[in-house]
Amino acid sequence: MSLFDDLARAGALRTLDHAFAQSLRRLDGATPDEVLAAAALASLAVSQGHAAFDPSRPQLHVEGAFAWPATADWLRALAGSRWVAQPAAPAGVSPADAPLVLENGLLYLRRYREYERRLASGLQRIAASPESNAGVEPLGDLFAVLFPEAKAGEDLQARAAAMALRHKLLLVTGGPGTGKTTPIARLLVLLAARAVQQQQPLPDIALAAPTGRAAERMAESLRSALRKLQGKVDATLLDALPTGARTLHRLLGTIPESVDFRHGADNPLRHDVVVVDEASMVDLPLMAKLVEAVADGARLILLGDPDQLPSVEAGDVLAAILHAAGDGASLDAEDARLLQPLLSASPAADDAPRAFAARRVHLRRGYRQQESLRLAPLAEAVRDGDADAALQLLRGGLGGVHFHENLADPLEAHRDILLARWRELAATDDPVAALALSARLRLLAAVREGAQGVHALNVRIGELLSGVRRRAATEHFHGQLLLVTENDYRNRLFNGDVGVCLRGADGALLAWFPGETEGNPRAFHPAALPAHDSAFATTVHKAQGSEFDSVWLQLPRNDNRVLSRELVYTAITRARGELHIAASEAVLRAALGRHVVRVSGLSPRLSEIASR
């Protein structure tokens, strides 16, 4: 019996994976079994979020006992196949048009190898772009106003802003509420001031995020940061800065019925500065297209939390870029010297050579949660996978954190509390007010299907709120929360956008979604919407980029391979004021003991390109 057939019989492969390998077998009946199995697993790997298949770790992709080939034998079979290209092989030895690519021990679908190669090349281009030789001294007085603590000691927000004056590719990372948008707002003021001083046009700045809700949050945070600068900074500088943000799809310019965008390498963005929030959510294909669209000489600033779940689609892009850039704990000697007029007199300096020219600043202090929510110690324990510490904190009591141990059904045990919050949506006929209320409460689950999956939960919630027995969660009713699950470029509705169904004075039911500007929502007939679900309960993945006043996290009764410390961390850090966790000790321990691993060659590829 062959490995490929064993995988198929065990149900380990999707129909698409099996069909792909079968097509190779039909085209060449002599294709070795190892190649067929690897081809199917390379296809499966992409669906699981990996950029490639690693023959040395097939257990990452498939559970169960299979007769895996020795890694060396597997690689040898792949290297000799007509279906596998090898970029490092001599000309004529490797087929140029093969559907698979073997590189650095990883097997890629050709398209994803190209995405990774293009992304690495584009990042290196931006990072290596020379900065103006103009010194920072003329900005000293303004910098001191914006960052009054910068000279007194280690102010990481000040460091982030200062580093962006020197480098075209900046990575600003940190956990929830560490104030990542604060240094960005002040950096943008500095860039505008530098342009005025040098009698140049004000910089053209774009703000973007992966989802509509994340873009809204980014814009809200930036507007708040800029309001705090009023009266301290020249008003003309503040007026020159953007106050709105777009999804990445809107920024790049969607083309109906196409995976390509209007902006790319041949038609770059006009912007001098591109700032992207929630970068951990950006997958490999989208990040590759974004980076290629950034014009030569422009700045790219990526903001994100490396401890959150990676993107649902292929790639753990932010983590790979951060790994190549280093931890950013210290400045290199040249940065320390040139930025001394702005920062502490003696910042830590590192003379070690950098393989990749991007710079990273990791913020540590948390700001966001309300005083009543003491989330930081729990988030730290979860991030570190320390189940003992996490359980001790949960059982000991933390302000605003409630542990419902062994509670299998929060919707039954706390029905009145939950329904009261959701009924507020139906109590208003104002779409702006309803959309504002949409972030009051969210029930988060790890899985879509099953009794504790979001589909079943949304059906139950819909029945309780509408008083009508429902066949599906997408049967619409007044006060229903909606979540778009696929991109609709014509109507400019994108995966992750949240809306509310409201019945108008004429009795017609309309779905309202945020518009381009605050306070101007857009209305759609529900039948005209792209694929969507009810959003009273959502998966943790779908909640990324959002915040809610109150979060209820429901973990399944039994362990599931989708559970991980990143999933729990992402879920609990969506809470602004109140967090409820319903879970058993066994399942919580299993989740915190599992770490998300994504196969990718991006980090070594960045270092390889930089060292040439």
Coordinates of C-alpha atoms in Angstrom, one line a residue:
M1 CA 0.0 0.0 0.0
S2 CA 1.4 3.5 -0.9
L3 CA 1.7 6.4 1.5
F4 CA -0.4 8.5 -0.8
D5 CA -3.2 6.0 -0.8
D6 CA -3.0 5.6 3.0
L7 CA -3.3 9.3 3.5
A8 CA -6.4 9.4 1.2
R9 CA -8.0 6.4 2.9
A10 CA -7.5 7.9 6.3
G11 CA -9.3 11.1 5.3
A12 CA -6.1 13.1 6.0
L13 CA -6.3 14.9 2.6
R14 CA -8.9 17.3 1.2
T15 CA -10.5 16.6 -2.1
L16 CA -8.4 19.4 -3.7
D17 CA -5.1 17.9 -2.3
H18 CA -6.0 14.4 -3.6
A19 CA -7.1 15.7 -7.0
F20 CA -3.8 17.7 -7.4
A21 CA -1.6 14.6 -6.7
Q22 CA -3.9 12.4 -8.9
S23 CA -3.5 14.8 -11.8
L24 CA 0.3 14.3 -11.6
R25 CA -0.2 10.5 -11.5
R26 CA -2.4 10.6 -14.6
L27 CA 0.1 12.7 -16.5
D28 CA 2.9 10.4 -15.6
G29 CA 2.1 7.0 -14.2
A30 CA 5.7 6.5 -13.1
T31 CA 5.6 9.4 -10.6
P32 CA 7.0 7.9 -7.3
D33 CA 4.6 7.5 -4.4
E34 CA 6.8 9.8 -2.3
V35 CA 6.3 12.6 -4.8
L36 CA 2.5 12.1 -5.0
A37 CA 2.3 12.1 -1.2
A38 CA 4.5 15.2 -0.9
A39 CA 2.5 17.0 -3.6
A40 CA -0.8 16.4 -1.8
L41 CA 0.8 17.5 1.6
A42 CA 2.2 20.7 0.0
S43 CA -1.4 21.5 -1.1
L44 CA -2.7 20.6 2.4
A45 CA 0.0 22.7 4.1
V46 CA -1.1 25.9 2.4
S47 CA -4.7 25.3 3.6
Q48 CA -3.4 24.9 7.1
G49 CA -1.6 28.3 7.0
H50 CA 1.9 27.1 6.1
A51 CA 3.9 28.5 3.2
A52 CA 5.4 25.1 2.4
F53 CA 5.6 21.4 3.3
D54 CA 8.5 20.3 5.4
P55 CA 9.4 16.7 4.7
S56 CA 11.3 16.4 7.9
R57 CA 8.1 17.3 10.0
P58 CA 5.1 15.7 8.2
Q59 CA 3.4 15.3 11.6
L60 CA 2.8 19.1 11.6
H61 CA 0.2 18.5 8.9
V62 CA -1.3 15.1 9.6
E63 CA -2.2 13.3 12.8
G64 CA -1.9 9.5 13.0
A65 CA 0.5 6.7 12.4
F66 CA 1.9 6.6 8.8
A67 CA 5.0 5.1 7.3
W68 CA 6.8 8.3 6.6
P69 CA 9.9 8.0 4.4
A70 CA 13.3 9.0 5.8
T71 CA 13.8 12.7 5.2
A72 CA 16.9 12.2 3.0
D73 CA 15.0 9.6 0.9
W74 CA 12.0 11.9 0.5
L75 CA 14.2 14.8 -0.6
R76 CA 16.1 12.6 -3.0
A77 CA 12.9 11.5 -4.7
L78 CA 11.6 15.0 -4.9
A79 CA 14.9 16.3 -6.4
G80 CA 14.7 13.7 -9.2
S81 CA 11.0 14.4 -10.1
R82 CA 9.9 16.1 -13.3
W83 CA 7.3 17.9 -11.2
V84 CA 9.7 19.6 -8.9
A85 CA 11.9 22.6 -9.7
Q86 CA 15.1 23.4 -7.8
P87 CA 16.2 27.0 -8.1
A88 CA 19.7 26.1 -7.0
A89 CA 20.1 23.3 -9.5
P90 CA 22.2 23.8 -12.7
A91 CA 20.4 25.0 -15.8
G92 CA 18.7 22.3 -17.6
V93 CA 18.6 19.9 -14.6
S94 CA 15.6 21.5 -12.9
P95 CA 12.3 21.9 -14.9
A96 CA 11.5 25.6 -15.1
D97 CA 7.7 25.2 -15.3
A98 CA 7.2 22.5 -12.6
P99 CA 4.2 23.0 -10.3
L100 CA 6.3 22.3 -7.2
V101 CA 9.5 23.9 -6.0
L102 CA 12.1 22.4 -3.6
E103 CA 14.2 25.0 -1.9
N104 CA 16.2 24.9 1.3
G105 CA 14.6 21.6 2.3
L106 CA 11.0 22.8 1.9
L107 CA 8.5 21.8 -0.8
Y108 CA 6.4 24.7 -2.1
L109 CA 3.5 25.1 -4.5
R110 CA 5.1 27.3 -7.1
R111 CA 2.8 30.2 -6.5
Y112 CA 3.7 30.4 -2.8
R113 CA 7.4 30.1 -3.4
E114 CA 7.1 33.1 -5.7
Y115 CA 5.1 35.0 -3.1
E116 CA 7.8 34.4 -0.5
R117 CA 10.6 35.2 -2.9
R118 CA 8.9 38.5 -4.0
L119 CA 8.1 39.5 -0.4
A120 CA 11.7 38.9 0.7
S121 CA 13.1 40.9 -2.2
G122 CA 10.6 43.7 -1.7
L123 CA 11.3 44.0 2.1
Q124 CA 15.0 44.1 1.4
R125 CA 14.5 46.8 -1.2
I126 CA 12.6 49.0 1.3
A127 CA 14.9 48.3 4.2
A128 CA 18.0 49.1 2.2
S129 CA 16.6 52.4 0.8
P130 CA 18.9 55.2 1.8
E131 CA 17.6 57.9 4.1
S132 CA 18.3 61.6 3.8
N133 CA 21.6 62.7 5.2
A134 CA 20.0 65.5 7.0
G135 CA 20.6 65.3 10.8
V136 CA 17.9 65.2 13.4
E137 CA 19.1 68.2 15.4
P138 CA 16.6 70.6 13.8
L139 CA 13.8 68.4 15.1
G140 CA 15.2 68.4 18.7
D141 CA 12.8 71.0 20.2
L142 CA 9.7 69.5 18.7
F143 CA 10.8 66.0 19.6
A144 CA 11.2 67.1 23.3
V145 CA 7.7 68.4 23.2
L146 CA 6.3 65.2 21.8
F147 CA 8.5 62.9 24.0
P148 CA 9.4 64.8 27.2
E149 CA 10.8 61.6 28.8
A150 CA 13.1 60.8 25.9
K151 CA 16.2 62.2 27.4
A152 CA 15.5 61.1 31.0
G153 CA 15.8 57.3 30.3
E154 CA 14.6 54.6 28.1
D155 CA 11.5 55.7 26.3
L156 CA 10.6 53.1 23.8
Q157 CA 7.9 55.1 22.1
A158 CA 10.4 57.9 21.6
R159 CA 12.9 55.3 20.2
A160 CA 10.3 54.0 17.7
A161 CA 9.7 57.6 16.4
A162 CA 13.4 58.4 16.2
M163 CA 14.2 55.1 14.4
A164 CA 11.6 55.9 11.8
L165 CA 13.4 59.1 11.0
R166 CA 16.5 57.1 10.1
H167 CA 15.1 53.9 8.5
K168 CA 12.5 53.2 5.8
L169 CA 11.3 49.9 7.2
L170 CA 10.2 50.0 10.8
L171 CA 8.6 47.3 12.9
V172 CA 6.7 48.4 16.0
T173 CA 5.5 45.5 18.1
G174 CA 3.9 45.1 21.5
G175 CA 1.0 43.6 23.4
P176 CA -2.5 45.0 23.8
G177 CA -2.6 48.6 24.8
T178 CA 1.2 49.2 24.6
G179 CA 0.5 52.4 22.7
K180 CA 1.7 51.5 19.3
T181 CA -0.3 54.2 17.5
T182 CA 1.0 56.9 19.9
P183 CA 4.6 57.0 18.6
I184 CA 3.2 56.7 15.0
A185 CA 1.0 59.8 15.4
R186 CA 4.0 61.7 16.8
L187 CA 6.3 60.4 14.2
L188 CA 4.0 61.6 11.4
V189 CA 4.1 65.0 13.0
L190 CA 7.9 64.9 12.9
L191 CA 7.9 63.9 9.3
A192 CA 5.6 66.8 8.4
A193 CA 7.8 69.2 10.4
R194 CA 10.9 67.9 8.6
A195 CA 9.3 68.5 5.3
V196 CA 8.4 72.1 6.3
Q197 CA 11.9 72.7 7.5
Q198 CA 13.4 71.5 4.2
Q199 CA 10.8 73.3 2.2
Q200 CA 9.5 70.1 0.7
P201 CA 5.9 69.0 0.1
L202 CA 4.2 67.5 3.1
P203 CA 4.4 63.7 3.1
D204 CA 1.5 61.7 1.6
I205 CA 0.6 59.2 4.3
A206 CA -1.7 56.1 4.1
L207 CA -3.0 54.3 7.1
A208 CA -4.3 50.7 6.6
A209 CA -5.2 47.5 8.3
P210 CA -6.3 44.0 7.2
T211 CA -10.0 44.3 8.1
G212 CA -12.5 47.1 8.2
R213 CA -12.9 47.0 12.0
A214 CA -9.1 47.1 12.5
A215 CA -8.9 50.1 10.2
E216 CA -11.6 51.8 12.2
R217 CA -9.8 51.1 15.5
M218 CA -6.6 52.4 14.0
A219 CA -8.2 55.6 12.8
E220 CA -9.9 56.1 16.2
S221 CA -6.6 55.6 18.0
L222 CA -4.8 58.0 15.8
R223 CA -7.4 60.7 16.1
S224 CA -7.3 60.3 19.9
A225 CA -3.5 60.6 19.8
L226 CA -3.6 63.8 17.6
R227 CA -6.3 65.4 19.9
K228 CA -3.8 65.1 22.8
L229 CA -1.3 67.1 20.8
Q230 CA -3.6 70.1 20.1
G231 CA -2.2 73.2 21.7
K232 CA 1.2 71.7 21.9
V233 CA 2.1 71.4 18.2
D234 CA 1.6 73.7 15.3
A235 CA -2.0 73.2 14.1
T236 CA -0.9 73.2 10.4
L237 CA 1.2 70.0 11.1
L238 CA -1.8 68.3 12.7
D239 CA -4.1 69.3 9.9
A240 CA -1.7 67.7 7.4
L241 CA -2.1 64.3 8.8
P242 CA -4.7 61.7 7.9
T243 CA -7.5 60.9 10.3
G244 CA -9.0 57.9 8.4
A245 CA -7.7 54.5 7.6
R246 CA -8.5 51.9 4.9
T247 CA -8.4 48.2 4.5
L248 CA -5.4 46.9 2.7
H249 CA -7.7 45.8 -0.2
R250 CA -9.0 49.4 -0.5
L251 CA -5.5 50.8 -0.3
L252 CA -4.2 48.6 -3.1
G253 CA -7.3 49.0 -5.2
T254 CA -9.3 46.0 -5.8
I255 CA -10.2 44.7 -9.3
P256 CA -13.5 42.9 -9.6
E257 CA -13.2 39.2 -10.2
S258 CA -9.4 39.4 -9.9
V259 CA -6.9 38.4 -7.2
D260 CA -4.6 41.3 -8.5
F261 CA -4.7 44.9 -7.4
R262 CA -4.5 48.2 -9.3
H263 CA -1.3 49.1 -7.4
G264 CA 1.7 46.9 -7.6
A265 CA 5.3 47.0 -8.8
D266 CA 4.3 48.5 -12.2
N267 CA 1.9 51.0 -10.6
P268 CA 3.2 51.8 -7.1
L269 CA 1.3 53.7 -4.5
R270 CA 1.8 57.4 -4.5
H271 CA 2.2 57.5 -0.7
D272 CA 5.5 58.5 0.9
V273 CA 4.6 56.7 4.2
V274 CA 2.5 53.5 4.5
V275 CA 1.5 52.5 8.1
V276 CA -0.1 49.1 8.5
D277 CA -1.7 48.0 11.8
E278 CA -2.5 44.4 13.0
A279 CA 0.3 43.1 10.7
S280 CA 0.2 39.7 12.3
M281 CA -3.1 39.2 10.4
V282 CA -1.6 39.8 7.0
D283 CA -1.0 36.6 5.0
L284 CA 1.8 35.9 2.6
P285 CA 0.1 36.7 -0.7
L286 CA -1.3 40.0 0.6
M287 CA 1.9 41.1 2.2
A288 CA 3.9 40.3 -0.9
K289 CA 1.5 42.5 -3.0
L290 CA 1.5 45.3 -0.5
V291 CA 5.3 45.4 -0.3
E292 CA 5.7 45.4 -4.1
A293 CA 3.3 48.3 -4.3
V294 CA 5.3 50.5 -1.9
A295 CA 7.2 53.0 -4.0
D296 CA 11.0 53.2 -4.1
G297 CA 12.1 55.6 -1.3
A298 CA 8.8 55.3 0.6
R299 CA 8.5 54.3 4.3
L300 CA 6.7 51.2 5.4
I301 CA 5.8 50.9 9.1
L302 CA 4.3 47.6 10.4
L303 CA 2.5 47.5 13.7
G304 CA 1.5 44.3 15.4
D305 CA 1.5 41.9 18.3
P306 CA 3.8 38.9 17.5
D307 CA 2.1 36.8 20.2
Q308 CA -1.3 36.8 18.5
L309 CA -2.6 34.2 16.2
P310 CA -1.0 34.4 12.7
S311 CA -3.1 34.9 9.7
V312 CA -5.8 32.3 8.8
E313 CA -4.3 32.1 5.3
A314 CA -0.7 31.0 4.4
G315 CA 2.3 32.3 6.2
D316 CA 3.3 33.7 9.6
V317 CA 4.7 36.7 7.9
L318 CA 5.2 39.1 10.8
A319 CA 6.9 36.5 13.0
A320 CA 9.3 35.7 10.1
I321 CA 10.2 39.3 9.5
L322 CA 10.8 39.9 13.2
H323 CA 13.0 36.9 13.4
A324 CA 15.2 38.2 10.6
A325 CA 15.2 41.8 12.0
G326 CA 16.2 40.7 15.6
D327 CA 14.7 41.6 18.9
G328 CA 15.5 45.3 18.7
A329 CA 16.6 45.4 22.3
S330 CA 19.5 47.8 21.5
L331 CA 20.5 50.3 18.9
D332 CA 23.4 49.7 16.6
A333 CA 26.3 52.0 17.1
E334 CA 25.5 54.4 14.2
D335 CA 21.9 54.8 15.2
A336 CA 23.0 55.5 18.8
R337 CA 25.4 58.2 17.6
L338 CA 23.1 59.9 15.1
L339 CA 20.0 59.8 17.3
Q340 CA 21.8 61.0 20.5
P341 CA 20.4 64.5 20.1
L342 CA 16.9 63.1 20.6
L343 CA 17.3 60.1 22.9
S344 CA 18.9 59.3 26.2
A345 CA 22.6 60.4 26.4
S346 CA 23.8 56.8 26.6
P347 CA 21.5 54.4 24.8
A348 CA 22.6 50.8 24.6
A349 CA 24.5 50.2 21.4
D350 CA 25.3 47.0 19.5
D351 CA 28.1 46.8 17.0
A352 CA 27.0 43.3 15.7
P353 CA 26.4 43.4 11.9
R354 CA 22.8 43.2 10.8
A355 CA 21.9 40.7 8.0
F356 CA 18.6 42.5 7.4
A357 CA 18.3 46.3 7.5
A358 CA 14.8 46.6 9.0
R359 CA 14.6 48.0 12.6
R360 CA 12.3 46.8 15.3
V361 CA 11.2 48.5 18.5
H362 CA 9.2 46.3 21.0
L363 CA 7.0 48.3 23.4
R364 CA 6.3 46.8 26.8
R365 CA 4.0 48.9 28.9
G366 CA 0.3 48.4 28.6
Y367 CA -2.2 51.2 28.4
R368 CA -5.5 50.1 26.9
Q369 CA -7.6 48.1 29.4
Q370 CA -9.8 49.9 31.8
E371 CA -8.6 50.3 35.4
S372 CA -11.1 47.6 36.5
L373 CA -9.5 45.0 34.2
R374 CA -6.2 43.6 35.4
L375 CA -5.3 41.5 32.4
A376 CA -1.6 42.0 32.1
P377 CA -0.4 39.2 34.4
L378 CA -2.8 36.7 32.9
A379 CA -1.8 37.6 29.3
E380 CA 1.8 37.2 30.2
A381 CA 1.2 33.7 31.7
V382 CA -0.8 32.6 28.7
R383 CA 1.8 34.0 26.3
D384 CA 4.5 32.0 28.0
G385 CA 2.4 28.9 28.1
D386 CA 2.6 28.8 32.0
A387 CA -0.6 26.9 32.8
D388 CA 0.1 26.8 36.5
A389 CA 0.4 30.5 36.8
A390 CA -2.6 31.1 34.6
L391 CA -4.8 28.9 36.6
Q392 CA -3.6 30.3 39.9
L393 CA -4.4 33.8 38.6
L394 CA -7.8 32.8 37.4
R395 CA -8.8 31.0 40.6
G396 CA -7.3 33.7 42.8
G397 CA -9.3 36.4 41.2
L398 CA -8.2 39.3 39.0
G399 CA -10.0 42.6 38.6
G400 CA -12.5 42.3 35.8
V401 CA -11.6 38.6 35.0
H402 CA -14.1 35.9 35.8
F403 CA -13.2 32.1 35.5
H404 CA -16.2 29.9 35.0
E405 CA -14.4 26.6 35.6
N406 CA -16.1 23.6 34.0
L407 CA -19.0 25.7 32.7
A408 CA -19.9 24.0 29.4
D409 CA -22.7 26.3 28.3
P410 CA -22.4 30.1 29.2
L411 CA -25.4 30.8 27.0
E412 CA -27.6 28.7 29.2
A413 CA -26.1 29.6 32.6
H414 CA -25.8 33.3 31.9
R415 CA -28.6 33.8 29.3
D416 CA -30.2 36.8 30.8
I417 CA -27.0 38.8 31.1
L418 CA -25.9 38.0 27.6
L419 CA -29.2 38.6 25.9
A420 CA -29.7 41.9 27.7
R421 CA -26.6 43.3 26.0
W422 CA -27.6 42.0 22.5
R423 CA -31.1 43.3 22.9
E424 CA -29.7 46.8 23.0
L425 CA -29.1 46.6 19.3
A426 CA -32.7 46.1 18.6
A427 CA -33.8 48.9 20.9
T428 CA -32.4 51.6 18.6
D429 CA -33.4 52.5 15.1
D430 CA -30.3 54.7 14.6
P431 CA -27.7 52.8 12.5
V432 CA -24.8 54.9 13.9
A433 CA -25.8 54.2 17.5
A434 CA -26.4 50.5 16.7
L435 CA -22.9 50.2 15.1
A436 CA -21.4 51.8 18.1
L437 CA -23.1 49.2 20.3
S438 CA -21.9 46.4 18.2
A439 CA -18.6 46.3 20.1
R440 CA -20.2 46.0 23.6
L441 CA -20.1 42.2 23.8
R442 CA -18.8 39.2 21.9
L443 CA -18.9 35.5 22.6
L444 CA -15.7 33.9 21.3
A445 CA -15.3 30.2 20.4
A446 CA -12.4 28.2 19.1
V447 CA -14.3 26.3 16.4
R448 CA -17.0 26.8 13.9
E449 CA -18.9 23.5 14.0
G450 CA -20.3 21.3 16.7
A451 CA -22.5 22.2 19.7
Q452 CA -19.9 24.7 21.0
G453 CA -19.1 26.1 17.6
V454 CA -20.1 29.5 16.5
H455 CA -22.6 28.3 13.9
A456 CA -24.7 26.5 16.5
L457 CA -24.3 29.3 19.1
N458 CA -25.5 31.9 16.6
V459 CA -28.5 29.9 15.7
R460 CA -29.4 29.6 19.3
I461 CA -28.9 33.3 20.0
G462 CA -30.9 34.2 17.0
E463 CA -33.8 32.1 18.2
L464 CA -33.7 33.6 21.7
L465 CA -33.6 37.2 20.4
S466 CA -36.1 36.9 17.6
G467 CA -38.4 34.4 19.2
V468 CA -38.5 32.4 16.0
R469 CA -37.1 28.9 15.4
R470 CA -34.3 29.3 12.9
R471 CA -32.8 26.9 10.4
A472 CA -29.6 28.9 9.9
A473 CA -27.7 31.7 11.5
T474 CA -28.0 33.9 8.4
E475 CA -31.8 34.2 8.5
H476 CA -32.0 37.9 9.1
F477 CA -33.9 39.8 11.8
H478 CA -34.0 43.2 13.4
G479 CA -31.0 43.7 15.7
Q480 CA -28.9 41.0 14.2
L481 CA -25.2 41.4 14.2
L482 CA -23.5 40.4 10.9
L483 CA -20.0 39.5 10.0
V484 CA -18.8 39.5 6.3
T485 CA -16.8 36.4 5.5
E486 CA -15.6 37.1 2.0
N487 CA -14.5 40.1 0.0
D488 CA -17.1 41.9 -2.2
Y489 CA -15.0 44.4 -4.2
R490 CA -17.9 46.0 -6.0
N491 CA -19.7 46.9 -2.8
R492 CA -16.5 47.5 -0.9
L493 CA -17.4 45.0 1.8
F494 CA -14.5 43.0 3.1
N495 CA -13.9 39.9 5.1
G496 CA -14.2 40.9 8.8
D497 CA -16.5 43.9 8.3
V498 CA -19.3 44.0 11.0
G499 CA -22.8 45.4 10.4
V500 CA -26.2 45.5 12.0
C501 CA -29.6 44.6 10.6
L502 CA -32.3 47.2 11.4
R503 CA -35.9 47.5 10.3
G504 CA -36.8 51.0 9.0
A505 CA -39.9 53.0 9.4
D506 CA -41.3 51.4 6.2
G507 CA -40.8 48.0 7.7
A508 CA -37.9 47.1 5.3
L509 CA -34.9 45.3 6.8
L510 CA -31.6 46.8 5.9
A511 CA -28.0 45.8 6.8
W512 CA -25.9 48.8 7.9
F513 CA -22.1 48.9 7.7
P514 CA -19.6 51.6 8.5
G515 CA -19.0 54.1 5.7
E516 CA -15.9 55.8 4.5
T517 CA -16.3 58.5 7.1
E518 CA -17.4 58.3 10.7
G519 CA -21.2 58.8 11.2
N520 CA -22.1 58.0 7.6
P521 CA -23.0 54.2 7.5
R522 CA -23.9 52.4 4.3
A523 CA -27.1 50.4 3.8
F524 CA -27.5 47.2 1.9
H525 CA -30.4 44.8 1.3
P526 CA -29.5 41.6 3.1
A527 CA -29.9 39.6 -0.1
A528 CA -27.2 41.8 -1.8
L529 CA -24.6 41.0 0.8
P530 CA -21.6 38.7 0.1
A531 CA -21.2 35.6 2.2
H532 CA -21.7 36.5 5.9
D533 CA -22.6 35.0 9.3
S534 CA -24.3 36.2 12.4
A535 CA -21.7 37.8 14.7
F536 CA -23.0 37.4 18.2
A537 CA -20.5 34.6 18.5
T538 CA -17.4 34.5 16.4
T539 CA -14.3 32.4 16.2
V540 CA -11.2 33.9 17.9
H541 CA -9.6 34.3 14.4
K542 CA -12.5 36.4 13.2
A543 CA -12.2 38.6 16.3
Q544 CA -8.6 39.7 15.6
G545 CA -8.3 43.3 15.0
S546 CA -11.3 44.1 17.2
E547 CA -11.9 45.1 20.8
F548 CA -15.0 44.6 22.9
D549 CA -16.1 46.0 26.2
S550 CA -16.9 42.5 27.4
V551 CA -15.5 39.2 26.1
W552 CA -16.8 35.7 26.9
L553 CA -14.4 33.0 25.8
Q554 CA -15.9 29.5 25.5
L555 CA -13.4 26.6 25.1
P556 CA -14.6 23.2 23.9
R557 CA -15.3 20.4 26.4
N558 CA -12.5 18.3 24.9
D559 CA -9.1 19.1 23.6
N560 CA -8.8 20.1 19.9
R561 CA -5.7 20.6 17.8
V562 CA -6.9 24.2 16.9
L563 CA -6.4 25.2 20.6
S564 CA -3.1 26.9 21.4
R565 CA -1.6 29.5 23.7
E566 CA -1.8 32.0 20.8
L567 CA -5.6 31.4 20.4
V568 CA -6.2 31.9 24.1
Y569 CA -3.9 35.0 24.2
T570 CA -5.6 36.5 21.2
A571 CA -9.1 35.9 22.7
I572 CA -8.5 37.4 26.1
T573 CA -6.7 40.4 24.8
R574 CA -9.8 41.4 22.8
A575 CA -11.4 42.6 26.2
R576 CA -11.4 46.2 27.2
G577 CA -13.3 46.1 30.4
E578 CA -14.5 42.6 31.3
L579 CA -13.3 39.1 30.5
H580 CA -15.1 35.8 31.2
I581 CA -13.5 32.4 30.5
A582 CA -15.5 29.2 30.5
A583 CA -13.2 26.2 30.4
S584 CA -12.0 23.1 32.2
E585 CA -8.5 22.9 33.7
A586 CA -7.6 20.0 31.4
V587 CA -8.6 21.8 28.2
L588 CA -6.9 25.1 29.3
R589 CA -3.7 23.2 30.1
A590 CA -3.8 21.5 26.7
A591 CA -4.3 24.8 24.9
L592 CA -1.4 26.5 26.7
G593 CA 0.9 23.6 26.1
R594 CA 0.4 23.9 22.3
H595 CA 2.4 26.5 20.3
V596 CA 1.4 27.5 16.8
V597 CA 4.2 26.5 14.3
R598 CA 4.1 27.6 10.7
V599 CA 6.5 26.3 8.1
S600 CA 8.1 29.2 6.2
G601 CA 11.4 30.0 4.5
L602 CA 10.9 33.8 4.7
S603 CA 13.2 34.6 7.6
P604 CA 16.3 32.7 6.2
R605 CA 15.5 34.0 2.8
L606 CA 15.7 37.6 4.1
S607 CA 19.0 37.0 5.6
E608 CA 20.3 35.2 2.5
I609 CA 19.3 38.1 0.2
A610 CA 20.8 40.6 2.6
S611 CA 24.2 38.8 2.8
R612 CA 24.7 38.6 -1.0

